C-alpha atoms as one frame of an Amber mdcrd trajectory, in Angstrom:
protein
  53.757 -39.838-151.580  54.779 -43.665-151.109  55.960 -45.568-148.221  59.476
 -45.942-149.487  60.097 -42.062-149.995  58.349 -41.630-146.249  61.215 -43.649
-144.752  63.770 -41.626-146.917  62.335 -38.629-145.023  64.706 -39.701-141.504
  63.617 -37.456-138.398  66.973 -36.814-137.271  65.946 -36.733-133.850  67.597
 -38.160-130.533  64.647 -37.714-128.431  61.507 -39.102-130.028  60.160 -42.289
-128.379  57.392 -44.619-129.490  55.214 -46.773-127.011  54.605 -50.812-127.424
  52.165 -52.132-125.350  50.652 -55.692-124.848  53.544 -56.869-126.935  56.117
 -56.380-129.673  53.965 -55.437-133.028  56.329 -55.243-135.829  54.679 -53.579
-138.219  53.709 -50.886-135.556  57.860 -50.402-135.165  58.342 -50.206-139.050
  55.236 -47.547-139.727  56.446 -45.339-135.944  59.877 -45.694-135.874  62.209
 -43.801-137.183  66.023 -44.476-137.478  67.818 -41.894-134.965  64.902 -41.843
-132.345  65.899 -42.746-129.264  63.980 -45.360-127.791  60.530 -47.564-127.162
  58.252 -47.620-124.119  57.119 -50.675-123.262  54.394 -52.067-121.376  52.201
 -54.881-120.102  54.447 -57.485-122.481  52.335 -60.930-122.336  54.905 -63.187
-123.605  58.861 -64.023-123.503  59.198 -64.044-127.267  57.791 -60.730-127.582
  60.398 -59.664-124.905  62.975 -60.920-126.958  62.079 -59.547-129.926  61.904
 -56.118-128.129  66.002 -56.919-126.835  66.823 -57.746-130.312  65.583 -54.184
-132.212  66.883 -53.239-129.664  70.588 -54.180-130.095  69.828 -54.250-134.058
  68.462 -50.660-133.883  70.988 -49.029-131.540  67.832 -47.678-129.113  66.951
 -47.509-125.549  64.311 -49.543-123.695  62.208 -47.538-121.182  59.827 -49.448
-119.249  56.010 -48.698-118.185  55.186 -50.199-115.026  54.130 -53.373-114.993
  56.678 -54.293-117.583  54.769 -58.003-117.929  50.670 -58.401-117.790  48.473
 -60.320-115.134  51.114 -60.129-112.379  48.629 -57.920-110.570  44.994 -57.488
-110.366  45.483 -53.994-110.726  47.924 -52.256-113.294  49.668 -49.507-111.705
  50.921 -49.878-107.815  49.608 -48.877-104.996  52.836 -47.672-103.674  50.908
 -44.597-101.715  48.645 -46.829-100.412  47.553 -45.592 -96.779  46.707 -49.399
 -95.969  50.263 -50.830 -94.979  49.309 -54.460 -96.184  48.544 -53.297 -99.421
  51.081 -51.190 -99.780  53.757 -53.771 -98.525  52.449 -55.609-101.799  52.548
 -53.125-103.821  56.409 -52.506-103.394  56.688 -56.993-103.495  55.500 -56.817
-106.745  57.540 -53.527-107.582  60.844 -54.956-106.299  60.488 -58.097-108.177
  59.877 -56.926-111.366  63.000 -54.489-111.184  64.707 -57.856-110.298  63.724
 -59.791-113.677  64.081 -56.103-115.457  67.767 -55.949-114.926  68.721 -58.340
-118.130  66.809 -56.293-119.987  68.973 -53.082-118.715  66.349 -50.300-119.239
  67.301 -46.461-119.074  63.684 -46.029-117.175  60.895 -47.759-115.177  58.195
 -45.448-114.757  54.928 -45.311-112.065  52.168 -43.363-112.122  52.098 -40.704
-109.466  50.487 -40.898-106.588  48.307 -43.880-106.712  46.356 -44.242-105.543
  45.135 -40.158-106.744  43.546 -38.381-104.623  40.465 -36.826-105.325  39.533
 -32.793-104.627  36.283 -33.708-103.357  35.319 -30.349-104.557  35.469 -31.788
-108.115  32.998 -33.707-110.265  35.314 -36.676-111.589  33.104 -38.497-114.137
  35.239 -38.115-117.193  38.604 -39.427-115.946  38.903 -43.276-116.341  39.649
 -45.353-113.333  39.315 -49.282-113.934  38.479 -50.372-110.411  37.755 -48.123
-107.355  41.124 -49.463-105.505  42.913 -46.940-107.950  41.526 -43.530-105.866
  40.761 -42.058-102.266  39.324 -38.602-100.984  41.352 -35.682 -99.500  39.721
 -36.739 -96.249  41.177 -40.336 -96.158  44.269 -38.956 -96.170  46.596 -35.719
 -94.806  48.642 -33.848 -96.852  51.442 -34.820 -94.257  50.736 -38.476 -94.571
  51.451 -38.196 -98.096  54.451 -35.729 -97.815  56.260 -38.906 -95.228  54.641
 -42.068 -97.804  55.973 -39.714-101.149  59.218 -39.713 -99.284  59.998 -42.796
 -98.281  59.042 -43.771-102.032  61.503 -41.562-103.091  64.350 -42.789-100.776
  63.595 -46.618-101.822  63.469 -45.767-105.438  66.370 -43.381-105.416  68.168
 -46.995-103.803  66.800 -49.253-106.429  68.453 -46.375-109.199  72.133 -47.312
-107.719  71.171 -51.024-107.051  69.877 -51.583-110.932  71.369 -48.859-112.856
  68.094 -47.060-114.153  66.048 -43.437-113.751  62.969 -44.208-112.298  60.277
 -42.000-113.686  57.178 -40.902-111.994  54.286 -40.032-114.513  51.615 -37.692
-112.692  48.571 -38.902-112.303  45.199 -36.476-111.305  46.541 -34.043-108.733
  45.301 -32.781-105.721  46.083 -29.596-103.872  48.653 -31.459-101.669  50.999
 -31.199-104.460  50.403 -28.206-106.213  49.832 -25.891-103.718  53.048 -26.794
-101.861  56.639 -27.430-102.676  57.350 -30.552-100.799  57.188 -32.483-104.031
  59.597 -30.089-105.943  62.103 -29.971-102.858  62.247 -33.902-102.704  62.933
 -33.731-106.393  65.745 -31.734-105.842  67.246 -33.699-102.369  66.732 -37.027
-104.888  67.786 -36.608-108.616  67.812 -40.106-109.498  63.916 -39.591-109.348
  62.338 -38.030-112.292  59.314 -37.423-114.159  57.128 -37.899-116.762  54.395
 -35.450-117.657  51.534 -36.359-119.986  50.110 -33.226-122.030  46.494 -35.054
-122.408  46.400 -35.965-118.952  46.803 -32.334-117.482  44.715 -31.057-120.212
  42.054 -33.033-119.158  42.313 -32.467-115.508  42.468 -28.673-116.086  38.879
 -29.343-117.971  37.536 -31.424-115.076  39.033 -29.714-112.410  38.479 -25.488
-111.918  41.154 -25.366-109.378  44.162 -26.816-111.405  46.206 -25.149-113.827
  47.844 -27.224-116.503  50.381 -24.701-117.714  51.587 -23.292-114.292  52.693
 -27.497-113.484  54.351 -27.718-116.414  56.276 -24.583-115.545  56.951 -26.092
-112.512  57.676 -29.316-113.031  59.208 -29.956-116.774  62.292 -28.931-115.481
  62.323 -32.478-113.691  60.970 -34.473-116.475  62.996 -37.438-118.217  59.881
 -37.777-120.474  56.968 -36.063-121.954  54.137 -38.412-122.821  52.665 -37.150
-125.634  49.265 -36.779-127.567  45.914 -34.685-127.421  42.547 -35.028-126.514
  39.363 -33.207-127.406  36.927 -32.603-124.225  33.777 -30.698-125.152  30.362
 -31.889-123.489  32.325 -35.105-122.416  35.581 -36.506-122.787  36.080 -37.846
-126.678  39.306 -39.165-128.891  41.934 -39.734-126.489  45.042 -40.856-127.027
  44.752 -38.890-129.626  47.939 -37.915-132.447  48.896 -33.730-132.137  48.271
 -32.069-134.753  48.584 -28.279-135.878  44.939 -28.425-137.208  43.312 -29.558
-133.881  42.621 -26.358-132.370  41.543 -25.249-128.711  38.650 -23.596-129.985
  37.203 -27.202-130.621  38.379 -28.114-127.590  41.684 -29.738-128.170  44.283
 -29.416-125.871  46.844 -26.089-126.653  49.622 -28.524-127.444  51.570 -25.705
-129.364  51.582 -23.922-126.068  52.303 -26.759-123.985  55.556 -27.761-126.354
  56.750 -24.223-125.855  56.828 -23.985-122.333  58.534 -27.308-122.794  61.188
 -25.778-125.144  61.468 -23.162-122.944  62.122 -25.422-119.723  63.690 -28.742
-120.378  65.142 -28.903-123.613  66.518 -32.157-123.744  63.315 -33.425-122.553
  62.698 -37.394-123.971  59.279 -36.762-126.596  57.112 -40.192-126.114  54.484
 -40.012-128.832  51.484 -41.769-126.523  49.067 -41.800-129.483  47.161 -43.931
-131.801  48.978 -44.237-134.351  46.449 -46.043-136.663  44.333 -42.666-136.735
  46.657 -41.467-139.477  47.706 -42.136-142.566  51.673 -42.412-142.799  52.026
 -38.255-144.401  50.013 -37.651-141.579  51.762 -39.298-139.230  55.375 -37.728
-140.829  53.433 -34.635-140.609  52.732 -34.953-136.863  56.682 -35.617-136.193
  57.624 -32.742-138.071  55.430 -30.194-136.951  56.289 -31.368-133.252  60.092
 -31.301-134.244  59.981 -27.988-135.719  58.314 -26.288-132.731  60.784 -27.749
-129.961  64.681 -28.376-132.041
């Protein structure tokens, strides 16, 4: 089947998104995007030219822009803002960086701006985290370094601040779950805050949830999906293979990738997502270059068939 024939097979889904990381890639847009898709999530752009190209494409094709912090690369030694740091100076600097970026993003009018939560990640010391990737040791602390009460207090402050920024700049703050510890999944303070501050939404990452379940014997990915999908603005959808080691990160989801071979049970996850939040956005956070155009379309159609 030729490229033009594929382009005629429009996926009539207003909830699908693709990503653009590092800059705006025209080739990736032409290959991955389908007319009718909801939008593009942008992260770590390096030039004003790419920002303008994204803005122009959004106007021409009528899609929405989401931002995965940081929108502009190189402004901080770490990719993620350490908004929950127990070090006051480090935390204030993270807030300052985010505030400056939100001010700059006002002209782009993103639908949402996404941050990882919690950051720093809080590691359960009962678990071997060798399979979890961190770019810098400042990205994580241990449970013994922070109490559950401290986490709840810092999280409340974050929700209050994000809700105020949401009103000021008219965007949806989104918190993407990073690795979670028992302070979150054994308590309900986060769910209470999500109900108290409906301006703040979540992002659930299927590959990350699955990876944690494989590494952490105390963690249940499906339970997290059942509890938190109702508060999600979007799902980051991709697969990963975990056997003796972690392989094939950000792999596109396809029906033949079986859990028997160490792949995430994506079909089960999607059924939970459909039952809990049928209007959630689906952002294909995958390496589409691993697929032919025919298989990329098959990926879209398979997800579409399960969810809608």
